[in-house]
Amino acid sequence: MTIAIIGAGMAGAACASQLIQQGWQVSLFDKGRSVGGRMSSKRTEQGYLDLGAQYFTARDTAFLAQCQHWLRAGSITHWQGRLAQLESGAVVASPDEEVRFIGVPSMQVPVAALLQGLALYTGRQVERLAFDGNRWQLFSAGASLGCFEQLVLAIPQQQAEPLLRAAGVVDAELSTVFSTPALLPCWAVNVQLSHSPWPYDGIFGNAGSQFSWLARQSSKPGRSQGEHWLLHFSTAFSLQHLESDSSEIAGYALTALQQLVDQPLSADVTHCHRWRYARQNPAYPLYGMWYRPALALGLAGDWLYGGRVEHAWLSGMQLARELLR
Ligand SMILES: Cc1cc2nc3c(=O)[nH]c(=O)nc-3n(C[C@H](O)[C@H](O)[C@H](O)COP(=O)(O)OP(=O)(O)OC[C@H]3O[C@@H](n4cnc5c(N)ncnc54)[C@H](O)[C@@H]3O)c2cc1C
């Protein structure tokens, strides 16, 4: 069986790894220069910078077993960051003791580990799809990427919808899957400080704060050394400032930090990144995955399962099981 999977994030990688084990001919396409999607860390002169997923947790026993495998292979490690939370404007120690994992030396390493030996095509943005009732044809930059018996889209909901609508396969049932936006935006900003104002490595914002998360990159192996603090703005802030430019967002980040520290702070913004499709919309109804044999079409992704790395893996695995039935 030949299958094209679009999206080499955790969901696409999990699905591909299962199908390849059963002898399917899998071709995996991603528009990025490397794999990992929202788990990608940016390579900088001082080390990696985790702009997207900061860590992941494992609550499902099958995913926990996968994590044990990655741990043994050295693809991930435990992150034992000292955690704090905002309470009435003050930074206080967090009682949260959940086990957290990170890829080493970058977040995408466990995704890459799933993809060893696979036909992987990075730097290929799939721009058009055509279904003739039997096979799917994919196009990138006006050229065909080939014809396949099955197709999986393991990409954010809002990027899957226009591709499938243009292919003319969106009926009432698929329209329902697309009717509520599944993923909401997040602005990420990295700030270099002269010193650490807190004896912590990660700080959770609260319902009233502009930021949802602040993390000291050097607390993770392989990451930028020095006082690099990665700030994620809240969903409400990110929605409100979605079309702002990076310099404006950088200014907001410095003000937010200044208010939090409440003392003169020497700080420089080194990176700003807008994730348009970042976090799960809590109002989105979850489907796990979506598969229609008559269309030879499947959808997988964190957005179908709950919005975390673990969910992306579970969604990809569930879709693979469905395809292999
Ligand atoms: C700011 C932020 C913070 C987060 N923090 C955490 C966290 O702390 N813990 C946690 O568990 N999760 C976190 N997440 C969520 C986590 O990153 C995701 O759940 C997970 O990475 C999603 O994997 P995925 O495979 O479903 O999608 P993605 O990682 O989005 O992968 C989709 C892939 O499809 C590719 N693609 C899209 N369109 C096309 C196209 N047309 N052609 C070719 N390729 C295409 C993209 O390049 C991408 O590589 C965070 C996410 C963000 C953005």
PDB file of C-alpha atoms and ligand atoms in Angstrom, residues 6-13 29-32 34-40 51-57 124-127 154-156 159 163 183 186-188 213 232 275 277-279 300-303 307-313, ligand 1:
ATOM      1  CA  ILE A   6       1.698  15.485   5.022  1.00  0.00           C
ATOM      2  CA  GLY A   7       3.263  16.806   8.237  1.00  0.00           C
ATOM      3  CA  ALA A   8       6.365  15.490  10.019  1.00  0.00           C
ATOM      4  CA  GLY A   9       5.364  16.615  13.498  1.00  0.00           C
ATOM      5  CA  MET A  10       4.737  14.117  16.311  1.00  0.00           C
ATOM      6  CA  ALA A  11       1.353  12.980  14.881  1.00  0.00           C
ATOM      7  CA  GLY A  12       2.611  12.316  11.342  1.00  0.00           C
ATOM      8  CA  ALA A  13       5.763  10.641  12.668  1.00  0.00           C
ATOM      9  CA  PHE A  29       6.287  15.519   3.254  1.00  0.00           C
ATOM     10  CA  ASP A  30       6.915  18.595   5.379  1.00  0.00           C
ATOM     11  CA  LYS A  31       7.257  22.229   4.445  1.00  0.00           C
ATOM     12  CA  GLY A  32       9.811  22.841   7.202  1.00  0.00           C
ATOM     13  CA  SER A  34      13.561  19.814   9.399  1.00  0.00           C
ATOM     14  CA  VAL A  35      11.055  17.618  11.205  1.00  0.00           C
ATOM     15  CA  GLY A  36       9.266  18.315  14.494  1.00  0.00           C
ATOM     16  CA  GLY A  37       6.677  20.977  13.646  1.00  0.00           C
ATOM     17  CA  ARG A  38       5.641  22.748  16.829  1.00  0.00           C
ATOM     18  CA  MET A  39       8.260  20.715  18.726  1.00  0.00           C
ATOM     19  CA  SER A  40      11.092  22.308  16.756  1.00  0.00           C
ATOM     20  CA  LEU A  51      10.208  28.401  20.844  1.00  0.00           C
ATOM     21  CA  GLY A  52       7.247  25.980  20.731  1.00  0.00           C
ATOM     22  CA  ALA A  53       6.602  22.994  23.010  1.00  0.00           C
ATOM     23  CA  GLN A  54       8.604  23.427  26.206  1.00  0.00           C
ATOM     24  CA  TYR A  55       8.376  19.916  27.591  1.00  0.00           C
ATOM     25  CA  PHE A  56       5.905  17.062  27.472  1.00  0.00           C
ATOM     26  CA  THR A  57       4.155  14.850  29.948  1.00  0.00           C
ATOM     27  CA  ARG A 124       8.125  20.527   0.418  1.00  0.00           C
ATOM     28  CA  GLN A 125       5.008  22.550   1.040  1.00  0.00           C
ATOM     29  CA  VAL A 126       2.046  20.644  -0.358  1.00  0.00           C
ATOM     30  CA  GLU A 127       0.015  23.333  -2.117  1.00  0.00           C
ATOM     31  CA  ALA A 154      -1.139  15.434   9.999  1.00  0.00           C
ATOM     32  CA  ILE A 155      -1.143  19.237   9.970  1.00  0.00           C
ATOM     33  CA  PRO A 156      -3.054  21.868  11.973  1.00  0.00           C
ATOM     34  CA  GLN A 159      -4.048  24.412   7.319  1.00  0.00           C
ATOM     35  CA  LEU A 163      -6.297  22.071   0.973  1.00  0.00           C
ATOM     36  CA  LEU A 183      -5.986  25.861  17.418  1.00  0.00           C
ATOM     37  CA  CYS A 186       0.644  32.166  20.735  1.00  0.00           C
ATOM     38  CA  TRP A 187       3.405  34.786  20.528  1.00  0.00           C
ATOM     39  CA  ALA A 188       6.767  33.472  21.767  1.00  0.00           C
ATOM     40  CA  TRP A 213       4.790  30.667  30.646  1.00  0.00           C
ATOM     41  CA  HIS A 232       4.820  32.656  25.883  1.00  0.00           C
ATOM     42  CA  TRP A 275       2.561  30.669  16.191  1.00  0.00           C
ATOM     43  CA  TYR A 277      -1.956  27.661  15.243  1.00  0.00           C
ATOM     44  CA  ALA A 278      -0.477  26.849  18.616  1.00  0.00           C
ATOM     45  CA  ARG A 279      -2.748  25.832  21.442  1.00  0.00           C
ATOM     46  CA  ALA A 300      -4.387  13.208  12.690  1.00  0.00           C
ATOM     47  CA  GLY A 301      -2.962  15.840  14.999  1.00  0.00           C
ATOM     48  CA  ASP A 302      -2.919  17.130  18.535  1.00  0.00           C
ATOM     49  CA  TRP A 303      -5.975  19.289  17.737  1.00  0.00           C
ATOM     50  CA  GLY A 307      -3.517  19.834  22.145  1.00  0.00           C
ATOM     51  CA  ARG A 308      -0.397  18.354  23.695  1.00  0.00           C
ATOM     52  CA  VAL A 309       2.587  16.365  22.383  1.00  0.00           C
ATOM     53  CA  GLU A 310       1.187  13.203  23.952  1.00  0.00           C
ATOM     54  CA  HIS A 311      -2.125  13.817  22.178  1.00  0.00           C
ATOM     55  CA  ALA A 312      -0.405  14.259  18.813  1.00  0.00           C
ATOM     56  CA  TRP A 313       1.323  10.882  19.279  1.00  0.00           C
TER      57      TRP A 313
HETATM   58  C1  LIG B   1       3.991  27.881  21.777  1.00  0.00           C
HETATM   59  C2  LIG B   1       3.645  26.439  22.002  1.00  0.00           C
HETATM   60  C3  LIG B   1       3.864  25.857  23.249  1.00  0.00           C
HETATM   61  C4  LIG B   1       3.550  24.521  23.473  1.00  0.00           C
HETATM   62  N1  LIG B   1       3.837  23.956  24.672  1.00  0.00           N
HETATM   63  C5  LIG B   1       3.611  22.632  24.858  1.00  0.00           C
HETATM   64  C6  LIG B   1       4.037  21.990  26.035  1.00  0.00           C
HETATM   65  O1  LIG B   1       4.684  22.600  26.887  1.00  0.00           O
HETATM   66  N2  LIG B   1       3.718  20.673  26.196  1.00  0.00           N
HETATM   67  C7  LIG B   1       3.061  19.947  25.234  1.00  0.00           C
HETATM   68  O2  LIG B   1       2.814  18.744  25.419  1.00  0.00           O
HETATM   69  N3  LIG B   1       2.680  20.540  24.081  1.00  0.00           N
HETATM   70  C8  LIG B   1       2.951  21.852  23.875  1.00  0.00           C
HETATM   71  N4  LIG B   1       2.612  22.442  22.699  1.00  0.00           N
HETATM   72  C9  LIG B   1       1.846  21.671  21.727  1.00  0.00           C
HETATM   73  C10 LIG B   1       2.727  20.688  20.925  1.00  0.00           C
HETATM   74  O3  LIG B   1       3.779  21.389  20.322  1.00  0.00           O
HETATM   75  C11 LIG B   1       1.826  20.033  19.892  1.00  0.00           C
HETATM   76  O4  LIG B   1       0.781  19.345  20.562  1.00  0.00           O
HETATM   77  C12 LIG B   1       2.518  19.003  18.979  1.00  0.00           C
HETATM   78  O5  LIG B   1       3.831  19.379  18.669  1.00  0.00           O
HETATM   79  C13 LIG B   1       1.660  18.900  17.721  1.00  0.00           C
HETATM   80  O6  LIG B   1       2.162  17.919  16.848  1.00  0.00           O
HETATM   81  P1  LIG B   1       1.406  17.659  15.474  1.00  0.00           P
HETATM   82  O7  LIG B   1       2.170  16.620  14.755  1.00  0.00           O
HETATM   83  O8  LIG B   1      -0.045  17.412  15.732  1.00  0.00           O
HETATM   84  O9  LIG B   1       1.445  19.049  14.673  1.00  0.00           O
HETATM   85  P2  LIG B   1       2.674  19.961  14.228  1.00  0.00           P
HETATM   86  O10 LIG B   1       3.796  19.856  15.181  1.00  0.00           O
HETATM   87  O11 LIG B   1       2.094  21.309  13.977  1.00  0.00           O
HETATM   88  O12 LIG B   1       3.159  19.324  12.857  1.00  0.00           O
HETATM   89  C14 LIG B   1       2.562  19.627  11.622  1.00  0.00           C
HETATM   90  C15 LIG B   1       3.621  19.669  10.546  1.00  0.00           C
HETATM   91  O13 LIG B   1       2.961  19.866   9.295  1.00  0.00           O
HETATM   92  C16 LIG B   1       3.772  20.695   8.483  1.00  0.00           C
HETATM   93  N5  LIG B   1       2.879  21.283   7.467  1.00  0.00           N
HETATM   94  C17 LIG B   1       1.791  22.063   7.655  1.00  0.00           C
HETATM   95  N6  LIG B   1       1.201  22.357   6.472  1.00  0.00           N
HETATM   96  C18 LIG B   1       1.949  21.725   5.510  1.00  0.00           C
HETATM   97  C19 LIG B   1       1.848  21.622   4.094  1.00  0.00           C
HETATM   98  N7  LIG B   1       0.868  22.226   3.403  1.00  0.00           N
HETATM   99  N8  LIG B   1       2.788  20.896   3.430  1.00  0.00           N
HETATM  100  C20 LIG B   1       3.794  20.282   4.102  1.00  0.00           C
HETATM  101  N9  LIG B   1       3.928  20.339   5.438  1.00  0.00           N
HETATM  102  C21 LIG B   1       3.016  21.045   6.144  1.00  0.00           C
HETATM  103  C22 LIG B   1       4.385  21.689   9.457  1.00  0.00           C
HETATM  104  O14 LIG B   1       5.599  22.236   8.933  1.00  0.00           O
HETATM  105  C23 LIG B   1       4.621  20.817  10.683  1.00  0.00           C
HETATM  106  O15 LIG B   1       5.945  20.290  10.721  1.00  0.00           O
HETATM  107  C24 LIG B   1       2.966  23.763  22.429  1.00  0.00           C
HETATM  108  C25 LIG B   1       2.791  24.335  21.172  1.00  0.00           C
HETATM  109  C26 LIG B   1       3.159  25.662  20.952  1.00  0.00           C
HETATM  110  C27 LIG B   1       3.027  26.251  19.572  1.00  0.00           C
END
